[in-house]
Structure formats: structure tokens, C-alpha cells
Amino acid sequence: MICLAVNAATSVLSVALVRDEEVLHLYESHETRDQGNLLIRHAQDALDKAGLEYQDLDLLAAVTGPGSFTGIRLGIAAVRGLGMAANVPVTGVNSFDLYAARKEGALNLVAIESWREELYFRLIDDKGQDVIAPVNITPEEMAEKVKGEEELVVVSGDAAEKILPLLPNAHIATQDIPNAGTAARLAIAQAEHMRPVPFYLRGADISKPKS
Amino acid sequence: MENAACTLNQIVLGLESSCDETAAAIVTSDKKILSNLVLSQQQHAQTGGVVPEVAARAHLDHLDTLIVKAMDEAKVTFKDLAAIAVTAGPGLIGGVMVGAMTAKAMAAVHNIPLIAVNHLEGHALTARLTEDISFPYLLLLVSGGHCQLLIVKDVGSYTQLGSTIDDAAGECFDKTAKVLGLGYPGGSALEKTAASCTDVTAAQKRFALPRPMVGKPGCDFSFSGLKTAAKRMIETLKPEDTADFCAAFQKTVGDILCDRTSRAIDAYLEQAPTSPTLVVAGGVAANKTLRAMLEQCAAEKGLAFAAPPLKLCTDNAAMIAWAGVERLQRGLTDPIDFPVYPRWPLDPAARR
């Protein structure tokens, strides 16, 4: 199965073309500013280098968040637009699954960057079940919740280092940093492919405008 | 033998997502609107104004299915499209990005030419979709976000004669309607309420509202003083006077628009246009009273008058598709990585 995946939601923008387990092409950039304009160009590059057309794809995937609101939308809009035009199935992979680092007997705390004081967290057991469902709280609040179990905790995610100092006895995940290639592999492994929907995990901050 | 390129009817898909309307439309180069779907976001009524993040979320939720509907209704497939035109600014950038990305993705798959349309150019050229109007014409663009007078010399070529120095006319309308408790956006509700006033002249005497800039040189507008004065007057307004107040307010806005427009007409006529025409576009042009006042103003100076049908005055994607047709015919297409712009004046030399 050939999958093109994009991740514009978390702190590193990436585009990957994957055939089953093999990454055919990977683009990554730490510069996210204005990258939205270039996303489709990178997707096209990936296909050109592999000598493929969009219609040759079996699946398109976007990272659906949580993360940057704008990035979430760019990735999903890109994938939906490509899927619609090429008549290729589309799906989403959320940021927690992307950054998950499951380990036998351990609790995995996934910390995702929000560019705010609060971060996006999720605590998962070694069976993949939620111990703490996705929340948007400060690192201090999160550290309080895992107090006493610190030694069991493996921290992963693009905001891992923002909570690690508060959990001196916790471990850091040793896996490779996930990218769109990881997203593509997770997407291929999904039992069912559903139209990707944004996972913002935070409201739109509606404050009453001045009249 | 006829030139095939000239007789070929081109089909363009247009997308609009720069404010609180999600829209998709199919328009042909022979001026047929094959579909024109507009989804007005209702989420903003509670906040009394458009919250950019709320708008951006709603655009993403609906744009793809709206495109499918617009193409189905027009009975076209991607293979039939000569171009995809999309609003690339100015506007709320979160929404603009959703539209631009969707357009780029679809265009990439079928190698369809892409056109990054200035939302204001969409409004400016709409009259050429619905009527045969030749350049140069004078344009009064009045909406919730814009209020400007421009000479439209050609596609992509504008001279701005005047613009608002503070609020847009539509904003002044909507905010006043909101203070009156007519809901949001309440411009059309205000017009409806004003309709039951029996003597507008008397109403305007009773509710003497300021008319900023009227009689002053130049063609600039100002509406913030009127907005503030109206708000203050409403504080002591008796419920039974609401209709009279609305009529006075509406007439005052009309007076301001006509004064400024008539000065712009003089400047425009100096360019000796072959068929002098005033075109009024934008959401405020949907107001029938203002439309009639402006038509009168044009007639007094010997200008023909044109305003797009009401449905094409407010934000829509048919105007974006049509601007796409006009640009495509001039070979003006854009690369797949075109940028989006929160601000994008039609006349780059304009100060505001």
C-alpha cells in the first residue's frame, strides 16, 4: 500500500511517501513559517522522485492535531483536496498516536506543543488505553497528576522537554523522533480509513468583541 | 476559419473563504453561472462579530463538501475545469489559507491552472459578469470590511480615489443594528425596519446625525463619528421611534456615500471614459435605498449605473470564479506555492 502523509500540525513540518514499511521520500523542515504555501510543492516533489501520480496512491493521511490550529487545517485541507481530486481514500492520525512510545509495564506520557502555557497531554498504559484522556493543562498541573508514579512514566512528544524538569524520576522516550513517515505507517495500519477531522483539543477562545 | 481559442468556452471553479461565508461556484467564460453555493456561518451571531478562529474552523468543516455539491450541480468534473480560482486575500487569513490549500491540492492532481484572486477584485469585476461594462468604470466598493472609490482601468489595474479613514460603511450599519437589538449582522434588518418610516425628511430632522467628510475635498470616507453618535442617540431612543431612527440613519449613510461618490465622478470624468459608468459592489450595495440614492447620483452626472444582483453583492464564489475567467483570458495564472495576504490593496499606490 502506498501512502502520502503530511504533518503540518506539530513543530516540525513534514511530508512523506511510504510504500508499506519503506519510506520512499521524506521532507522535513523546522521552519514552519510560510511552509503552508509550499506543502503541495513538497508533496509533488515526493511523487515526482518516486515516478508516481496522485492517482497511484492508495491512501492519503494528515496529522489531525492537537498542535498548531493553522497547521492542523493546512494538513487536513491539503489531504482532503488531493483525495477529492484524485479519488484516493483519506484518513487522519492524531498527534498523540504519532508521538506515542509504548513500553511494557510503563505509562507513556505524550506532551504536545501548543505554543502556550498549557500543553496537550495524554497518559497511556502499555495496552494503549487512556489513563488520562487528552487534556490541555500546564506542565505543573500534569506533573501533579502523575506524582508517585514518576518512575513508571516514559515521556514522549514534541514538548517532552517542557515537562521533564518537573518529573526528575521519569524517563524520556528513546525512539526516533516521529515524522510524516511514521504518520503514513500508522495510517496504513489503521483498520478503517475515515475522512480526517481536526482534533483541536482547545476552544476557539471566544471573547466578546468590543462594540 | 475561426480561432478555436476564442470560441472555446472555459469553465472555472471559484472558492471563497476570506470572511464568514464559505462559498464554491462554477462559472463559464460565456458568463453562465452553473452553480453558486454560499454557506453563511451562523456561529458569529452570538458574539456579535466574526471571531477569526471560529470562522477558520467552520470553513474547513464545510468547504470540501460544498465543492463537491457545486461541481455536481454544475455537472462538471475536474477534467472540465480550465482553472481553479481562489481568494488569496485580503481577509481573515485562517480562512483564506483553508481555501488556498484546498485549491492548490485539487489543481496539483489534475495540473489545472491556479488563479490567486484578490477578493476585492472579485467584487470589482462582478458587474462585468452580469452586464456588458467596458473599462474604465468608476467603482464604489462598500461592504462590512471595505469602503472605497476606485477607477477600474483594466483587470489588475486600479486607481484608488478615496477610502475610509476609519470604519467601513457596512460595519457602521451592522454595529448600529446590533446596538438597536436587531441582531448580527443586522444591516438588512435595519433596512427592513426603516421601511416602515413614513416621512424620511422629517425623521432626518428629528435625528440629526453627523455626516463626516461631507463637503470636504477629496473622496475619503469616515464613519466612526456617525457610529458613535448613533450609539449615543439609541441610548435614549423610544421604541416607537425605532423605524424613524433607522430611516434617518440609513439616509445619512446615503448622503455621505453620494457626496463622496459625486466628487469621485468628477475625477473619473476627467479621464474621458467612452461609456461613463458607476458600478456599486459589495454587501452594502444590497441595500435598496442606498442603491436608489447612488443611481440618482450617477444619473445627475450623466453616468450609467450598474450594481450586481443582490445575491452577487454579498460575498460569494461566483465573483471569484469570474475574476478567474478574466485573469485566465489574460494569461494571468499563479504558481502552486502562491502566498496568501491578510492585506492586499487593489491599488498598490494607495495610502490605505
Coordinates of C-alpha atoms in Angstrom, one line a residue:
Chain A
M1 CA 0.0 0.0 0.0
I2 CA 1.4 3.4 -1.0
C3 CA 0.5 6.3 1.3
L4 CA 1.4 10.0 1.2
A5 CA 1.2 11.7 4.6
V6 CA 1.6 15.3 5.7
N7 CA 2.2 16.7 9.1
A8 CA 1.8 20.4 9.5
A9 CA 0.3 20.2 13.0
T10 CA 3.3 19.7 15.3
S11 CA 6.5 21.7 15.5
V12 CA 8.3 20.0 12.5
L13 CA 6.6 20.2 9.2
S14 CA 7.0 17.0 7.1
V15 CA 5.7 15.2 4.0
A16 CA 6.4 11.5 3.4
L17 CA 5.7 9.0 0.8
V18 CA 5.7 5.4 2.1
R19 CA 5.2 2.0 0.5
D20 CA 4.2 -0.4 3.2
E21 CA 7.1 -0.1 5.7
E22 CA 9.5 1.6 3.3
V23 CA 9.9 5.4 3.3
L24 CA 10.3 6.4 -0.4
H25 CA 10.7 10.1 0.3
L26 CA 10.8 12.3 3.3
Y27 CA 10.8 16.0 3.6
E28 CA 11.2 17.8 6.9
S29 CA 11.6 21.4 7.9
H30 CA 11.9 23.1 11.3
E31 CA 10.9 26.3 9.7
T32 CA 7.2 26.3 9.8
R33 CA 6.6 29.9 8.8
D34 CA 5.1 30.2 5.3
Q35 CA 5.6 26.5 4.9
G36 CA 1.9 26.2 4.2
N37 CA 2.5 27.8 0.8
L38 CA 5.0 25.1 0.0
L39 CA 3.2 22.0 1.3
I40 CA 1.8 20.9 -2.1
R41 CA 5.1 21.5 -3.8
H42 CA 6.8 19.1 -1.4
A43 CA 4.0 16.5 -2.0
Q44 CA 4.6 16.8 -5.7
D45 CA 8.3 16.5 -5.3
A46 CA 7.8 13.3 -3.4
L47 CA 5.7 11.8 -6.2
D48 CA 8.0 13.1 -8.9
K49 CA 11.0 11.4 -7.4
A50 CA 9.2 8.1 -7.0
G51 CA 7.8 8.4 -10.5
L52 CA 4.2 8.3 -9.2
E53 CA 1.0 10.2 -9.9
Y54 CA -1.5 11.1 -7.2
Q55 CA -3.9 8.5 -8.7
D56 CA -1.3 5.8 -8.0
L57 CA -1.7 6.4 -4.2
D58 CA -3.8 4.0 -2.1
L59 CA -4.1 6.4 0.8
L60 CA -3.6 10.0 1.9
A61 CA -3.1 10.9 5.5
A62 CA -2.9 14.1 7.6
V63 CA -1.9 14.6 11.2
T64 CA -5.1 16.0 12.7
G65 CA -3.7 17.5 15.9
P66 CA -3.6 18.6 18.6
G67 CA -1.0 21.2 17.7
S68 CA -1.0 24.4 15.7
F69 CA -4.6 25.3 14.8
T70 CA -3.4 26.7 11.4
G71 CA -1.2 23.7 10.8
I72 CA -4.0 21.2 11.6
R73 CA -6.2 22.9 9.0
L74 CA -3.5 23.1 6.3
G75 CA -2.7 19.4 6.5
I76 CA -6.3 18.4 6.5
A77 CA -7.3 20.8 3.7
A78 CA -4.4 19.6 1.6
V79 CA -5.2 15.9 2.1
R80 CA -9.0 16.4 1.6
G81 CA -8.3 18.4 -1.6
L82 CA -5.9 15.8 -3.0
G83 CA -8.1 12.9 -2.1
M84 CA -11.2 14.5 -3.6
A85 CA -9.5 15.3 -6.9
A86 CA -7.5 12.1 -7.2
N87 CA -10.3 9.9 -5.8
V88 CA -8.0 8.4 -3.2
P89 CA -9.1 7.4 0.3
V90 CA -8.1 9.9 3.1
T91 CA -7.5 9.4 6.8
G92 CA -6.1 11.1 9.8
V93 CA -3.6 10.3 12.5
N94 CA -3.7 12.2 15.8
S95 CA -0.6 13.8 17.3
F96 CA -0.8 11.5 20.4
D97 CA -0.7 8.3 18.4
L98 CA 2.1 9.8 16.3
Y99 CA 4.3 10.5 19.3
A100 CA 3.2 7.5 21.4
A101 CA 6.1 5.5 22.9
R102 CA 4.5 2.4 24.4
K103 CA 6.7 0.2 26.6
E104 CA 6.0 -3.0 28.5
G105 CA 4.9 -2.1 32.1
A106 CA 5.3 1.6 31.6
L107 CA 3.0 4.6 31.4
N108 CA 3.5 6.8 28.4
L109 CA 3.0 10.5 28.9
V110 CA 2.7 12.2 25.5
A111 CA 3.3 16.0 25.6
I112 CA 2.4 18.0 22.5
E113 CA 3.5 21.6 21.9
S114 CA 0.7 24.2 22.0
W115 CA 2.8 27.4 21.9
R116 CA 1.1 28.4 25.1
E117 CA 1.5 27.9 28.8
E118 CA -0.8 24.9 28.8
L119 CA 0.4 21.9 26.7
Y120 CA -1.6 19.0 25.3
F121 CA -1.1 15.8 27.3
R122 CA -2.3 12.2 27.3
L123 CA -1.2 9.4 29.6
I124 CA -1.5 5.9 28.0
D125 CA -0.8 2.5 29.6
D126 CA 1.2 -0.3 27.9
K127 CA -2.0 -1.7 26.3
G128 CA -2.7 1.7 24.6
Q129 CA -5.6 2.5 26.9
D130 CA -6.1 6.0 28.3
V131 CA -5.1 6.5 31.9
I132 CA -5.6 10.3 31.5
A133 CA -7.6 11.2 28.3
P134 CA -6.3 14.1 26.2
V135 CA -6.2 17.3 28.3
N136 CA -4.9 20.9 27.8
I137 CA -3.2 21.9 31.1
T138 CA 0.0 23.3 32.4
P139 CA 3.1 21.1 32.9
E140 CA 2.8 21.8 36.6
E141 CA -0.8 20.5 36.7
M142 CA 0.2 17.5 34.7
A143 CA 3.2 16.7 36.9
E144 CA 0.9 16.8 40.0
K145 CA -1.3 14.1 38.4
V146 CA 1.5 11.6 37.9
K147 CA 3.1 12.2 41.3
G148 CA 4.2 9.0 43.0
E149 CA 4.2 7.1 39.7
E150 CA 7.0 9.1 38.1
E151 CA 9.4 6.1 37.8
L152 CA 6.8 4.3 35.6
V153 CA 6.5 7.2 33.2
V154 CA 8.1 7.4 29.8
V155 CA 7.7 10.9 28.3
S156 CA 7.5 11.5 24.6
G157 CA 6.2 14.2 22.3
D158 CA 7.5 17.4 20.7
A159 CA 7.0 19.2 24.1
A160 CA 8.6 16.5 26.2
E161 CA 11.4 18.7 27.5
K162 CA 8.9 21.2 28.8
I163 CA 7.7 18.7 31.5
L164 CA 10.8 16.6 32.1
P165 CA 12.4 19.0 34.6
L166 CA 9.2 18.7 36.7
L167 CA 9.4 14.9 36.6
P168 CA 13.1 14.1 37.7
N169 CA 12.5 10.4 38.1
A170 CA 10.6 9.9 34.8
H171 CA 12.3 8.5 31.6
I172 CA 12.5 10.0 28.2
A173 CA 11.4 8.0 25.2
T174 CA 14.4 6.7 23.3
Q175 CA 12.6 6.1 20.0
D176 CA 13.4 8.1 16.8
I177 CA 11.5 11.4 16.5
P178 CA 8.3 10.7 14.6
N179 CA 7.7 12.4 11.3
A180 CA 5.2 12.1 8.4
G181 CA 6.8 8.7 7.6
T182 CA 5.6 7.5 11.0
A183 CA 2.2 9.0 10.3
A184 CA 2.0 7.2 7.0
R185 CA 2.9 3.8 8.6
L186 CA 0.2 4.4 11.3
A187 CA -2.3 5.3 8.7
I188 CA -1.6 2.2 6.6
A189 CA -2.0 0.1 9.8
Q190 CA -5.5 1.5 10.6
A191 CA -8.3 -1.0 10.3
E192 CA -10.6 1.7 8.9
H193 CA -9.9 4.9 7.0
M194 CA -12.1 7.8 7.8
R195 CA -12.2 11.4 6.4
P196 CA -9.8 13.3 8.7
V197 CA -11.4 15.8 11.1
P198 CA -9.5 18.3 13.2
F199 CA -8.6 17.5 16.8
Y200 CA -8.1 20.9 18.3
L201 CA -8.5 20.0 22.0
R202 CA -8.8 23.7 22.8
G203 CA -11.7 26.0 22.1
A204 CA -11.5 29.0 19.7
D205 CA -11.0 31.5 22.6
I206 CA -14.2 33.4 22.0
S207 CA -14.1 36.6 23.9
K208 CA -16.8 39.1 23.4
P209 CA -15.6 41.8 21.0
K210 CA -15.9 45.5 21.9
S211 CA -18.8 47.2 20.3
Chain B
M1 CA -11.6 29.6 -40.0
E2 CA -12.5 30.7 -36.5
N3 CA -9.9 30.8 -33.9
A4 CA -10.6 27.8 -31.6
A5 CA -9.1 29.5 -28.6
C6 CA -11.5 32.4 -28.9
T7 CA -14.6 30.3 -29.2
L8 CA -13.7 27.8 -26.5
N9 CA -15.9 28.1 -23.5
Q10 CA -13.9 27.9 -20.4
I11 CA -15.2 26.5 -17.1
V12 CA -13.7 27.9 -13.9
L13 CA -14.2 26.7 -10.3
G14 CA -14.2 29.6 -7.7
L15 CA -13.7 29.3 -4.0
E16 CA -14.2 32.0 -1.3
S17 CA -13.4 31.7 2.4
S18 CA -12.0 35.1 3.4
C19 CA -14.6 36.1 6.0
D20 CA -17.7 34.4 7.3
E21 CA -19.1 32.9 4.1
T22 CA -17.9 29.6 2.8
A23 CA -18.6 29.5 -1.0
A24 CA -18.0 27.5 -4.1
A25 CA -19.2 28.2 -7.6
I26 CA -18.8 27.2 -11.3
V27 CA -18.8 30.0 -13.9
T28 CA -18.1 29.9 -17.6
S29 CA -16.3 32.3 -19.8
D30 CA -19.5 33.0 -21.7
K31 CA -20.9 34.4 -18.4
K32 CA -23.1 31.5 -17.3
I33 CA -23.2 30.7 -13.5
L34 CA -23.6 26.9 -13.5
S35 CA -23.7 26.8 -9.7
N36 CA -23.2 29.3 -6.9
L37 CA -23.3 27.9 -3.3
V38 CA -22.9 30.1 -0.3
L39 CA -22.9 28.9 3.3
S40 CA -23.2 31.8 5.7
Q41 CA -21.7 30.9 9.1
Q42 CA -24.3 31.4 11.8
Q43 CA -21.8 31.0 14.7
H44 CA -20.9 34.7 14.7
A45 CA -24.4 35.9 15.7
Q46 CA -23.8 35.2 19.4
T47 CA -20.5 37.0 19.6
G48 CA -21.8 40.0 17.5
G49 CA -18.8 39.9 15.2
V50 CA -16.7 37.4 13.3
V51 CA -14.2 35.5 15.5
P52 CA -11.4 34.6 13.1
E53 CA -10.6 31.2 14.7
V54 CA -14.3 30.2 14.7
A55 CA -14.6 31.3 11.1
A56 CA -11.5 29.3 10.0
R57 CA -12.8 26.2 11.7
A58 CA -16.1 26.5 10.0
H59 CA -14.5 27.0 6.6
L60 CA -12.5 23.7 7.0
D61 CA -15.6 21.8 8.1
H62 CA -17.7 22.7 5.0
L63 CA -15.5 23.7 2.1
D64 CA -14.8 20.2 0.6
T65 CA -18.4 19.0 0.7
L66 CA -19.5 22.4 -0.8
I67 CA -17.1 22.0 -3.7
V68 CA -18.5 18.5 -4.5
K69 CA -22.0 19.9 -4.4
A70 CA -21.1 22.9 -6.6
M71 CA -19.5 20.6 -9.2
D72 CA -22.4 18.1 -9.1
E73 CA -24.9 20.9 -9.5
A74 CA -23.0 22.3 -12.5
K75 CA -22.5 18.7 -13.8
V76 CA -18.8 19.2 -14.3
T77 CA -15.8 17.1 -13.4
F78 CA -12.2 18.1 -12.6
K79 CA -11.3 17.3 -16.3
D80 CA -13.7 20.0 -17.5
L81 CA -12.0 22.8 -15.5
A82 CA -9.9 25.4 -17.3
A83 CA -8.8 26.8 -14.0
I84 CA -9.4 26.9 -10.2
A85 CA -9.7 30.4 -8.8
V86 CA -9.5 31.1 -5.1
T87 CA -9.5 34.1 -2.8
A88 CA -5.9 34.6 -1.7
G89 CA -6.7 37.8 0.4
P90 CA -7.3 40.2 1.8
G91 CA -9.3 38.9 4.7
L92 CA -9.1 36.7 7.8
I93 CA -6.0 34.7 7.0
G94 CA -7.0 31.4 8.7
G95 CA -10.0 31.1 6.4
V96 CA -8.1 32.2 3.3
M97 CA -5.5 29.5 4.0
V98 CA -8.1 26.8 4.0
G99 CA -9.4 27.9 0.6
A100 CA -6.0 28.4 -0.9
M101 CA -4.7 25.0 0.3
T102 CA -7.8 23.2 -1.0
A103 CA -7.4 24.9 -4.4
K104 CA -3.7 24.1 -4.6
A105 CA -4.3 20.4 -3.8
M106 CA -7.0 20.0 -6.3
A107 CA -5.1 21.9 -9.0
A108 CA -2.0 19.8 -8.4
V109 CA -3.7 16.5 -9.0
H110 CA -5.1 17.4 -12.4
N111 CA -2.5 20.0 -13.4
I112 CA -5.2 22.7 -13.6
P113 CA -4.1 26.3 -13.8
L114 CA -4.4 28.1 -10.5
I115 CA -5.5 31.7 -10.0
A116 CA -5.0 33.6 -6.8
V117 CA -7.8 36.2 -6.7
N118 CA -7.9 39.4 -4.8
H119 CA -11.3 39.3 -3.0
L120 CA -11.8 43.0 -3.8
E121 CA -11.2 42.3 -7.5
G122 CA -13.9 39.7 -7.3
H123 CA -16.3 42.4 -6.2
A124 CA -14.9 44.9 -8.7
L125 CA -15.4 42.7 -11.7
T126 CA -18.8 41.2 -10.8
A127 CA -20.6 43.8 -12.9
R128 CA -18.8 42.5 -16.0
L129 CA -20.2 39.0 -15.3
T130 CA -23.8 40.2 -15.1
E131 CA -23.7 43.1 -17.7
D132 CA -21.5 44.3 -20.6
I133 CA -19.5 47.0 -19.0
S134 CA -16.3 48.3 -20.5
F135 CA -13.2 49.7 -18.8
P136 CA -12.6 52.2 -17.4
Y137 CA -15.5 52.4 -14.9
L138 CA -15.9 54.0 -11.6
L139 CA -16.4 51.6 -8.7
L140 CA -17.8 52.2 -5.3
L141 CA -17.0 49.2 -3.2
V142 CA -19.0 49.2 0.1
S143 CA -19.1 46.2 2.4
G144 CA -18.6 45.3 6.1
G145 CA -14.8 45.5 5.7
H146 CA -14.3 47.9 2.9
C147 CA -15.4 51.3 1.7
Q148 CA -13.5 52.7 -1.3
L149 CA -13.9 54.5 -4.6
L150 CA -11.7 53.3 -7.5
I151 CA -11.3 53.7 -11.2
V152 CA -11.2 50.2 -12.7
K153 CA -8.9 50.7 -15.7
D154 CA -8.5 47.0 -16.5
V155 CA -8.1 43.6 -14.8
G156 CA -5.4 44.1 -12.2
S157 CA -5.2 47.9 -12.8
Y158 CA -6.9 50.3 -10.4
T159 CA -6.6 53.9 -9.3
Q160 CA -7.9 54.5 -5.8
L161 CA -9.6 57.9 -5.5
G162 CA -10.7 57.5 -1.9
S163 CA -11.2 55.1 1.0
T164 CA -12.5 55.1 4.6
I165 CA -10.1 56.6 7.1
D166 CA -11.7 54.5 9.9
D167 CA -14.7 52.2 9.7
A168 CA -16.4 50.7 6.7
A169 CA -19.9 51.7 5.9
G170 CA -21.2 48.2 6.4
E171 CA -19.5 47.9 9.7
C172 CA -21.2 51.2 10.8
F173 CA -24.5 49.6 9.6
D174 CA -24.1 46.3 11.4
K175 CA -22.9 47.8 14.6
T176 CA -25.7 50.3 14.8
A177 CA -28.2 47.5 14.1
K178 CA -26.6 45.5 16.9
V179 CA -27.0 48.3 19.4
L180 CA -30.6 48.6 18.3
G181 CA -31.0 44.9 19.1
L182 CA -31.7 43.9 15.5
G183 CA -29.2 41.0 15.7
Y184 CA -26.0 40.5 13.8
P185 CA -25.2 41.1 11.1
G186 CA -28.2 43.5 11.1
G187 CA -27.7 45.7 8.1
S188 CA -30.6 44.1 6.3
A189 CA -32.8 44.1 9.4
L190 CA -32.1 47.8 9.8
E191 CA -33.2 48.4 6.2
K192 CA -36.4 46.4 6.8
T193 CA -37.2 48.4 10.0
A194 CA -36.5 51.7 8.2
A195 CA -39.1 50.8 5.5
S196 CA -42.0 51.5 7.9
C197 CA -40.9 55.1 8.3
T198 CA -43.5 57.4 6.5
D199 CA -41.5 60.6 6.4
V200 CA -37.8 60.3 6.0
T201 CA -37.1 64.0 5.7
A202 CA -38.9 64.7 9.0
A203 CA -37.1 61.7 10.6
Q204 CA -33.7 63.0 9.5
K205 CA -34.5 66.4 11.0
R206 CA -35.5 64.8 14.3
F207 CA -32.5 62.5 14.4
A208 CA -29.8 64.9 13.1
L209 CA -26.8 62.6 12.8
P210 CA -23.3 63.8 11.8
R211 CA -22.2 63.4 8.2
P212 CA -18.4 63.2 8.5
M213 CA -16.3 64.4 5.5
V214 CA -19.4 65.7 3.6
G215 CA -18.4 68.8 1.6
K216 CA -14.7 68.3 2.3
P217 CA -12.2 68.0 -0.6
G218 CA -11.1 64.5 -1.8
C219 CA -13.0 61.3 -1.8
D220 CA -12.2 59.7 1.5
F221 CA -14.9 58.4 3.9
S222 CA -15.3 58.4 7.7
F223 CA -17.9 56.6 9.6
S224 CA -16.7 56.2 13.2
G225 CA -18.2 59.6 14.2
L226 CA -21.6 58.6 12.8
K227 CA -21.3 55.2 14.6
T228 CA -20.6 56.8 17.9
A229 CA -23.3 59.5 17.6
A230 CA -25.9 56.8 16.5
K231 CA -25.0 54.7 19.5
R232 CA -25.4 57.6 21.9
M233 CA -28.8 58.6 20.3
I234 CA -30.0 55.0 20.7
E235 CA -29.4 55.1 24.4
T236 CA -32.4 57.5 24.8
L237 CA -34.4 56.2 21.8
K238 CA -38.1 55.4 22.5
P239 CA -39.1 52.1 21.0
E240 CA -41.8 53.7 18.9
D241 CA -39.2 55.9 17.2
T242 CA -37.0 52.9 16.0
A243 CA -38.3 53.0 12.4
D244 CA -37.8 56.7 12.1
F245 CA -34.3 56.5 13.6
C246 CA -33.4 53.7 11.2
A247 CA -34.6 55.7 8.2
A248 CA -32.7 58.8 9.3
F249 CA -29.6 56.7 9.9
Q250 CA -29.8 55.0 6.5
K251 CA -30.4 58.3 4.7
T252 CA -27.4 59.8 6.5
V253 CA -25.2 57.0 5.3
G254 CA -26.6 57.5 1.8
D255 CA -25.9 61.2 1.9
I256 CA -22.2 60.5 2.8
L257 CA -21.8 57.9 0.1
C258 CA -23.4 60.2 -2.5
D259 CA -21.4 63.2 -1.6
R260 CA -18.1 61.3 -1.8
T261 CA -19.1 59.4 -5.0
S262 CA -20.2 62.5 -6.8
R263 CA -16.7 64.1 -6.2
A264 CA -15.2 60.8 -7.5
I265 CA -17.3 61.0 -10.6
D266 CA -15.8 64.4 -11.4
A267 CA -12.3 63.0 -11.1
Y268 CA -13.3 60.0 -13.2
L269 CA -14.9 62.1 -16.0
E270 CA -11.6 63.9 -16.4
Q271 CA -10.3 60.7 -17.9
A272 CA -12.9 61.0 -20.7
P273 CA -14.2 57.4 -20.4
T274 CA -16.0 56.2 -23.6
S275 CA -19.1 54.9 -21.8
P276 CA -19.1 56.5 -18.3
T277 CA -20.5 54.1 -15.7
L278 CA -20.8 53.9 -12.0
V279 CA -20.7 50.4 -10.6
V280 CA -21.6 49.8 -7.0
A281 CA -20.5 46.5 -5.4
G282 CA -20.1 44.8 -2.0
G283 CA -22.6 43.9 0.6
V284 CA -23.9 47.4 1.3
A285 CA -25.0 47.5 -2.4
A286 CA -27.7 45.0 -1.4
N287 CA -29.4 47.9 0.4
K288 CA -32.2 49.1 -2.0
T289 CA -32.5 52.6 -0.5
L290 CA -28.7 53.3 -0.8
R291 CA -28.7 51.8 -4.3
A292 CA -31.5 54.1 -5.4
M293 CA -29.7 57.1 -4.0
L294 CA -26.5 56.2 -5.8
E295 CA -28.3 55.6 -9.0
Q296 CA -29.8 59.0 -8.8
C297 CA -26.4 60.5 -8.1
A298 CA -24.9 58.8 -11.2
A299 CA -27.8 60.0 -13.4
E300 CA -27.3 63.6 -12.3
K301 CA -23.8 63.4 -13.7
G302 CA -24.8 61.6 -16.8
L303 CA -23.4 58.2 -15.9
A304 CA -24.9 54.8 -16.5
F305 CA -25.4 52.8 -13.3
A306 CA -24.8 49.2 -12.6
A307 CA -25.0 47.1 -9.5
P308 CA -24.8 43.3 -9.5
P309 CA -27.9 41.4 -8.4
L310 CA -28.3 41.3 -4.6
K311 CA -27.1 37.7 -4.4
L312 CA -23.8 38.6 -6.1
C313 CA -23.2 41.8 -4.0
T314 CA -22.5 39.9 -0.8
D315 CA -19.6 37.6 -0.5
N316 CA -19.8 34.6 -3.0
A317 CA -17.6 32.4 -5.1
A318 CA -19.2 33.2 -8.5
M319 CA -17.4 36.5 -8.4
I320 CA -14.1 34.8 -7.6
A321 CA -14.6 32.3 -10.5
W322 CA -15.4 35.2 -12.8
A323 CA -12.3 37.1 -11.8
G324 CA -10.5 33.8 -12.5
V325 CA -12.1 33.8 -16.0
E326 CA -10.9 37.4 -16.7
R327 CA -7.4 36.7 -15.4
L328 CA -7.2 33.4 -17.3
Q329 CA -8.1 35.1 -20.5
R330 CA -5.2 37.4 -20.0
G331 CA -2.8 34.6 -19.1
L332 CA -2.6 35.7 -15.5
T333 CA -2.2 32.4 -13.6
D334 CA -0.3 31.7 -10.4
P335 CA 2.3 29.1 -9.2
I336 CA 1.3 26.3 -6.9
D337 CA 3.1 27.9 -3.9
F338 CA 1.5 31.4 -4.2
P339 CA 1.3 33.2 -0.9
V340 CA -1.8 34.5 0.9
Y341 CA -2.3 38.0 2.0
P342 CA -4.2 39.4 5.0
R343 CA -3.9 42.9 3.4
W344 CA -3.8 43.4 -0.3
P345 CA -4.9 46.7 -1.8
L346 CA -6.2 46.8 -5.3
D347 CA -4.1 50.0 -5.9
P348 CA -0.6 49.4 -4.5
A349 CA 0.0 53.2 -4.5
A350 CA -3.0 53.8 -2.2
R351 CA -2.1 55.0 1.3
R352 CA -4.9 53.0 3.0

